[in-house]
Every structure is written in structure tokens, then in C-alpha cells.
Short mmCIF file of C-alpha atoms in Angstrom, two decimals:
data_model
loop_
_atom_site.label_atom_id
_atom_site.label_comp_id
_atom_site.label_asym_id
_atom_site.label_seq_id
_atom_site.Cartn_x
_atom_site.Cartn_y
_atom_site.Cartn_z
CA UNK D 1 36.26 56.97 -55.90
CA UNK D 2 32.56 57.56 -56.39
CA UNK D 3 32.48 53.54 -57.59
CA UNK D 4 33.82 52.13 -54.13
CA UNK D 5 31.42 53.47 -51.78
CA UNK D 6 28.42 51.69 -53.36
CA UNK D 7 26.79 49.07 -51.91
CA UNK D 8 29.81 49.63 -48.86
CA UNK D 9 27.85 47.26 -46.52
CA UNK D 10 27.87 44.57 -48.76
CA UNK D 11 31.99 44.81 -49.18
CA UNK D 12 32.83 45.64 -45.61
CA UNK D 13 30.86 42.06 -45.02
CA UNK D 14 33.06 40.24 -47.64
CA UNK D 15 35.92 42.46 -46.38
CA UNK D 16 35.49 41.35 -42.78
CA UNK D 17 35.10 37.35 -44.15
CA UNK D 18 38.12 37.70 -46.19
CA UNK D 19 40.86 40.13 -45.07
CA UNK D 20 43.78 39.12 -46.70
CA UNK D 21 41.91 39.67 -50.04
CA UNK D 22 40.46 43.17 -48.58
CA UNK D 23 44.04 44.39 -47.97
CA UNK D 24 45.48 43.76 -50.91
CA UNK D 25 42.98 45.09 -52.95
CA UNK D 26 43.36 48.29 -50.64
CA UNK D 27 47.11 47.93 -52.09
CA UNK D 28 46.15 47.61 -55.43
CA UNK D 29 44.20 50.77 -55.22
CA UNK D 30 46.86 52.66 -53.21
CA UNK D 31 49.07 52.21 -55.73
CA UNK D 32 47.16 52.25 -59.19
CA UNK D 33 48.42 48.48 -60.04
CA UNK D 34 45.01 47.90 -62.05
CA UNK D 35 44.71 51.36 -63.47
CA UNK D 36 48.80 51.08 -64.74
CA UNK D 37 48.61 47.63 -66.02
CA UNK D 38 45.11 48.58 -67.52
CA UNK D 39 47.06 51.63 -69.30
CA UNK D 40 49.40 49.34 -70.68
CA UNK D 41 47.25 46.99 -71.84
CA UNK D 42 45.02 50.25 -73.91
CA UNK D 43 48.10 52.47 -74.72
CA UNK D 44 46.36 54.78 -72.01
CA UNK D 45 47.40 56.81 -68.88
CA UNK D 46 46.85 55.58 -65.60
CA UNK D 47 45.39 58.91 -64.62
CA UNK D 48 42.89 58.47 -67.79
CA UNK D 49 42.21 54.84 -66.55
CA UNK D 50 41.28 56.45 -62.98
CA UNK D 51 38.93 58.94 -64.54
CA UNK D 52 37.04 56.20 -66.92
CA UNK D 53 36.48 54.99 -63.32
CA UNK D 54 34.99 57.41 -62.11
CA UNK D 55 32.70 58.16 -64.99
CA UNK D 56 29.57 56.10 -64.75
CA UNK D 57 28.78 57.41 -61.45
CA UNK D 58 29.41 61.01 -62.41
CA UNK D 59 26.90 60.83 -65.78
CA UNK D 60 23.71 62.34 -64.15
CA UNK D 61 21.26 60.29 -65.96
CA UNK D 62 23.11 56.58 -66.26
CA UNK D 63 23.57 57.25 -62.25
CA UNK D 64 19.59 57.31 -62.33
CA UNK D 65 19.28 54.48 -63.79
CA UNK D 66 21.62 52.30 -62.09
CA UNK D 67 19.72 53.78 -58.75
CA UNK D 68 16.46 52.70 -60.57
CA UNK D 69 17.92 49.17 -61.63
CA UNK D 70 19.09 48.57 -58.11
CA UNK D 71 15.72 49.42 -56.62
CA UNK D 72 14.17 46.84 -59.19
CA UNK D 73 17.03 44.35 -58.52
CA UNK D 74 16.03 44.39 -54.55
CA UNK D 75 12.25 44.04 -55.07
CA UNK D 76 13.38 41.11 -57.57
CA UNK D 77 15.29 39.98 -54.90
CA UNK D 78 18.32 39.44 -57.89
CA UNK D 79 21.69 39.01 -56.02
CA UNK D 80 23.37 38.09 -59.28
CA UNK D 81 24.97 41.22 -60.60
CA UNK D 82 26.64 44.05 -58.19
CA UNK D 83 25.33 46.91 -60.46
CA UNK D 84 29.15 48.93 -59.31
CA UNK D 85 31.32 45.95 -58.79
CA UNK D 86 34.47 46.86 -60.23
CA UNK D 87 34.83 44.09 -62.40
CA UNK D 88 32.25 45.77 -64.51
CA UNK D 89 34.30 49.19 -64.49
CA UNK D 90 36.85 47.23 -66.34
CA UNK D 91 34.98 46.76 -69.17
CA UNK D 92 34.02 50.17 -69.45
CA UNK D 93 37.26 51.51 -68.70
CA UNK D 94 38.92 48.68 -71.53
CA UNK D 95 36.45 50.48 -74.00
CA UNK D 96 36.61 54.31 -73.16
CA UNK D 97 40.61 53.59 -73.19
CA UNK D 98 40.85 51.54 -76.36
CA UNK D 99 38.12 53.53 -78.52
CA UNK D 100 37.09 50.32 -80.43
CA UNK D 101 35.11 50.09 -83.07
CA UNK D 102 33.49 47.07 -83.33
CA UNK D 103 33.22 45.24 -79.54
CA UNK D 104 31.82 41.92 -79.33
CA UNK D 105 30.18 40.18 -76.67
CA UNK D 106 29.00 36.75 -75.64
CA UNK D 107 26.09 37.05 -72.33
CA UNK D 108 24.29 39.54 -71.75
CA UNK D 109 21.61 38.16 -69.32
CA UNK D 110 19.70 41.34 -67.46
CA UNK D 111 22.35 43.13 -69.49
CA UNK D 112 24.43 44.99 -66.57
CA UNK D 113 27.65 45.26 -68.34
CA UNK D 114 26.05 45.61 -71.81
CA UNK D 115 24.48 48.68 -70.36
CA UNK D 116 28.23 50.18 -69.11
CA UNK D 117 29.81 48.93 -72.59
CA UNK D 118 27.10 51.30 -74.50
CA UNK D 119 27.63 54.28 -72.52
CA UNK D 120 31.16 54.08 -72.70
CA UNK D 121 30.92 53.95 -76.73
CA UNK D 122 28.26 56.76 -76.26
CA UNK D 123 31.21 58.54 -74.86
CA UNK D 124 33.57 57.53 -77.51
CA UNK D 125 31.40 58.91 -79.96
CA UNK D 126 31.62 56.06 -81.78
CA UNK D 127 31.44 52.06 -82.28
CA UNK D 128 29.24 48.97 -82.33
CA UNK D 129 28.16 46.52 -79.96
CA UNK D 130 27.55 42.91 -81.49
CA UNK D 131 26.01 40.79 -78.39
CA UNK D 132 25.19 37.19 -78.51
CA UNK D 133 22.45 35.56 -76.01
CA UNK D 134 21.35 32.43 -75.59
CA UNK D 135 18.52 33.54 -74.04
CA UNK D 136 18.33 30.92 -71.15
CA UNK D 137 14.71 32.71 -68.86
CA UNK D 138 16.37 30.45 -65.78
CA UNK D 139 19.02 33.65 -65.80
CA UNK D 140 16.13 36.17 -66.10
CA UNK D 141 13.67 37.54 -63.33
CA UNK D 142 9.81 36.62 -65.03
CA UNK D 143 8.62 38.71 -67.30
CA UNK D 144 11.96 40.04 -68.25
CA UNK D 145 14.05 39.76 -71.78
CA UNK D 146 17.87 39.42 -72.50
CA UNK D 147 18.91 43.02 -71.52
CA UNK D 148 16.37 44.24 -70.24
CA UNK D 149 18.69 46.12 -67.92
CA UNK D 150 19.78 48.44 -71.05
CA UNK D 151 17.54 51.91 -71.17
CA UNK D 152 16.34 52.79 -74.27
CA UNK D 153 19.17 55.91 -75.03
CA UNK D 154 21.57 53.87 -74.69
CA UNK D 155 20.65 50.69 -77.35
CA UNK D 156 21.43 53.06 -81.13
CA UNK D 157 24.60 51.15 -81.11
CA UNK D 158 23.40 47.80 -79.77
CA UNK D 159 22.72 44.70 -81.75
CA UNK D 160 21.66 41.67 -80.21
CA UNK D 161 21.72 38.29 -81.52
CA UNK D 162 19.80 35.36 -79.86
CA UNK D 163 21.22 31.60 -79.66
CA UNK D 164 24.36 29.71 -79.09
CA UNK D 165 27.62 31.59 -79.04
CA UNK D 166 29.18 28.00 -80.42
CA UNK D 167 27.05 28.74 -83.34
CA UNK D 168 26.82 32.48 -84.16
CA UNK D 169 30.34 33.59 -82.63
CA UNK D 170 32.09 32.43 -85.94
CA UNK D 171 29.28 33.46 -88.29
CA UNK D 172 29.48 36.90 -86.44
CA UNK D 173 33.04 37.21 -86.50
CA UNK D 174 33.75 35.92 -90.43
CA UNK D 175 30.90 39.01 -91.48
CA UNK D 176 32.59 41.29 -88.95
CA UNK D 177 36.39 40.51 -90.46
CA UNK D 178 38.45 42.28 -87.62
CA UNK D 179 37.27 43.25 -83.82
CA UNK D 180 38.67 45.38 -81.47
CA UNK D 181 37.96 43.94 -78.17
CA UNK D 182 36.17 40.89 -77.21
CA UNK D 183 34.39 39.97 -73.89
CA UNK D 184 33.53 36.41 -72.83
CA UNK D 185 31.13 36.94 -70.20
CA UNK D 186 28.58 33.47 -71.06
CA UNK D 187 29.17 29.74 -70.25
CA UNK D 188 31.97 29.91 -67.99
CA UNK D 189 33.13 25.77 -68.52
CA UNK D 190 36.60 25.23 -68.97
CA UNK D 191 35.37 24.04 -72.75
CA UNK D 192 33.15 26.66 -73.57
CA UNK D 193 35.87 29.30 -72.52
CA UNK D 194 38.27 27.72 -74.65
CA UNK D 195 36.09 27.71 -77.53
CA UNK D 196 35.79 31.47 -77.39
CA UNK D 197 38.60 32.43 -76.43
CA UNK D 198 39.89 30.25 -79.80
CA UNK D 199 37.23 31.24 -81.80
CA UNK D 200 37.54 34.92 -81.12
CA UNK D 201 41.24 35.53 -80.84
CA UNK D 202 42.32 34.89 -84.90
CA UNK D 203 40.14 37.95 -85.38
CA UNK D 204 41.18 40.53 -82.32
CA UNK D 205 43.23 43.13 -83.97
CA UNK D 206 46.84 43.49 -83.45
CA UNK D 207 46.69 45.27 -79.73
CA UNK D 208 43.14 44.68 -79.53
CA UNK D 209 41.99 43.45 -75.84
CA UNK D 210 40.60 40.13 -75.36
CA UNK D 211 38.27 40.07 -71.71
CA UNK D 212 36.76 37.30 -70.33
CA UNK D 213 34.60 37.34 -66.82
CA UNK D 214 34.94 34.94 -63.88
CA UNK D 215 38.65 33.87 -65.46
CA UNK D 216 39.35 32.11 -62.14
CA UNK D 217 36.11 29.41 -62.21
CA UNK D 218 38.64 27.61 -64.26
CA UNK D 219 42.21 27.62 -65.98
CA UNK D 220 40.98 28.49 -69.65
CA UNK D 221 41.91 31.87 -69.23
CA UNK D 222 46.05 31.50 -68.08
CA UNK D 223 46.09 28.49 -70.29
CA UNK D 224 44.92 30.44 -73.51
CA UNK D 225 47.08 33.53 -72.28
CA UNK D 226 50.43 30.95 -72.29
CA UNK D 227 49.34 29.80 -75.59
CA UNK D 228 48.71 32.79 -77.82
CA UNK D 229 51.99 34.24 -76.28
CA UNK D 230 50.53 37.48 -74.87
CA UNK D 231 52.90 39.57 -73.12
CA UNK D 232 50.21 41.34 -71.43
CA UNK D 233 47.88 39.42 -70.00
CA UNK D 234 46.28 39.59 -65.55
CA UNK D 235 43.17 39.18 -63.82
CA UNK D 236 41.71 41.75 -62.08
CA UNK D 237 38.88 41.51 -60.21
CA UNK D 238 38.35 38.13 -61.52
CA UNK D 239 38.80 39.21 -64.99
CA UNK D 240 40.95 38.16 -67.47
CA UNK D 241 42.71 40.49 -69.52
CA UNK D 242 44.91 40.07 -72.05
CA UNK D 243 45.96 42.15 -74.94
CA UNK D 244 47.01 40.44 -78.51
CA UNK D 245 50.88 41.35 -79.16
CA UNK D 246 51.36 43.89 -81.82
CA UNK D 247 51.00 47.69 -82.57
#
């Protein structure tokens, strides 16, 4: 568990400030809860789940890089993204797991996850990342773009596409026809969350994976799972995920 030793100082602290939390996410890893619900929501094994986990931290050169981003992200002094939190992991493991082929995602900011969602599909072998940014430089350290986070071997299935998710998430999605999986990861209002989550959802596939990041701000994620009727549908880590009925 390569993954759960990083930044250790940093989650002993939170561990020590919030120990009922700490111990039953020792449970949850004890006894694979994330990794089996995870497989059920991908049609994968648990042990597969496990191993997407592990992966990141085991590819030689993306283990460079996230050493190099962190070393950036402390001179920055950028506490907004926990280059190994495990909520991150999740979307990687979603993608290895589900093999989609089109993956669509709204924020990318310093582009963290984006980053982990390419070399996941660089594993796959195959797929396409559609990304919309608003572009907001409040978000951004100076001098930096949307994504800047993403190394250059990693961006021949990348496509990025700059404005308002209200705006270019339903052009994007009538050219697409049909995604696979679908992360949320931008405004995180109860209205904006909504939108996506209704915008997005008439498209997902039949077992396709709908994610959305920092599900517990607000009820928009257990609200939309109630009423699209998933059968499958948690949050882990603070993300939602919930996988459209079907096949």
C-alpha cells in the first residue's frame, strides 16, 4: 500500500484530530469495502481494484513526477491538492477497471487528477479524455495554465476545452453521443452539481460510472443517486460514485 504511506505526517495529524474517522477508514481497508464495492460498480475484482491502487506509485517515471510536482507544490506553498490522496486513486482505479473510451471531465485546475486519468488510459491502451476548464487564475499558482500539472507524455489523449461547463458540457456531450464515465470535479454548489450531474447522466452508457468530487459539500450527489434509481451508488473518500443501471 505504496499510496498510504505518502505524505504519512500529514494523515497521522488529521488521524490524531479525528479518530473515529481514522478507524474506520482502517476498517474499510482491512476489509476491502472500497475495493469490493468499487469492483461492483466496474464489473472488476477486488484484487484488480487493489492492484490499480497500487499502480501510480509503482510506474517509475509518473512516481518522478509526482515527486517533482510535490517539490513544486511546497515551494508554491499549494495546499490544495494531496498529490496521493486516495480520492484521486479512485478515479484512476474507476478508469483502469472500466476501460472507457471516451471519459469526460469538468475541472481540471493544476490538473492533479487529469494527470492520474491519462496514465490510467495510457495503461488501457486506449481512450479519450474530453476536459472542460473554466480557467478561473484565482485556482492557479502565477504563471501557471489549466493543467499545468499534466507532463507532456502523458497529454496524446488529452483535449482540453476552456469556458463554462454550463455551456460546453451539452455541446460536448451531443458531438460525443455516448460516454463511458463522467467526473464532476468543478463548481461544487448544490446547483451547479445538479446541472451536471443532469446534464451528463442521459448520455453515460448503460453501466457506465458517473463520479463526482467533494459529494458531501452538499446533497446533490444522494439526491441525484435517489432520482436516477441507481442501485449502485457510495461515497468514498468523499466521492460520489454511482454506476447507471444496466449491462
Amino acid at each position: 500500500m505504496r499510496w498510504f504511506f505518502q505524505n504519512a505526517s500529514n494523515r497521522l495529524s488529521f488521524a490524531v484530530r479525528n479518530p473515529g474517522y481514522a478507524l474506520r477508514a482502517v476498517l474499510r481497508e482491512v476489509t476491502l469495502a472500497d475495493e469490493r464495492f468499487l469492483a461492483a460498480a466496474t464489473g472488476a475484482r477486488a484484487s484488480e481494484i487493489r492492484r490499480y491502487l497500487e499502480e501510480p506509485l509503482s510506474d517509475p517515471k509518473f512516481a518522478r513526477h509526482l515527486a517533482e510536482g510535490q517539490r513544486i507544490f511546497d515551494e508554491l506553498k499549494l495546499t490544495s491538492a494531496d498529490l496521493y490522496a486516495k480520492k484521486v486513486l479512485i478515479q484512476y482505479v474507476v478508469t483502469r477497471a472500466l476501460r472507457p473510451r471516451h471519459v469526460v471531465e469538468t475541472g481540471v485546475a493544476n490538473g492533479v487528477s487529469t494527470a492520474y486519468l491519462l496514465l490510467a488510459l495510457e495503461r488501457n491502451g486506449e481512450g479519450q479524455l474530453e476536459s472542460i476548464e473554466i480557467g478561473d487564475p484565482a485556482y492557479l499558482p502565477a504563471g501557471r495554465g489549466p493543467g499545468w500539472f499534466v507532463p507532456e507524455w502523458l497529454k496524446g489523449r488529452w483535449q482540453m476545452h476552456l469556458g463554462d461547463s454550463r455551456v460546453l458540457l451539452p455541446e460536448l456531450l451531443r458531438r460525443l453521443g455516448e460516454t463511458d464515465l463522467f467526473i464532476h470535479d468543478s463548481l461544487h454548489t448544490y446547483e451547479h452539481m445538479g446541472f451536471e450531474f443532469r446534464a451528463a447522466y442521459p448520455y453515460l452508457r448503460s453501466g457506465g460510472v458517473l463520479l463526482a468530487d467533494d459529494a458531501l459539500w452538499n446533497p446533490a450527489f444522494p439526491e441525484f443517486a435517489r432520482e436516477s434509481g441507481a442501485k449502485l451508488a457510495r461515497v468514498i473518500r468523499g466521492v460520489g460514485v454511482l454506476r447507471k443501471n444496466g449491462r
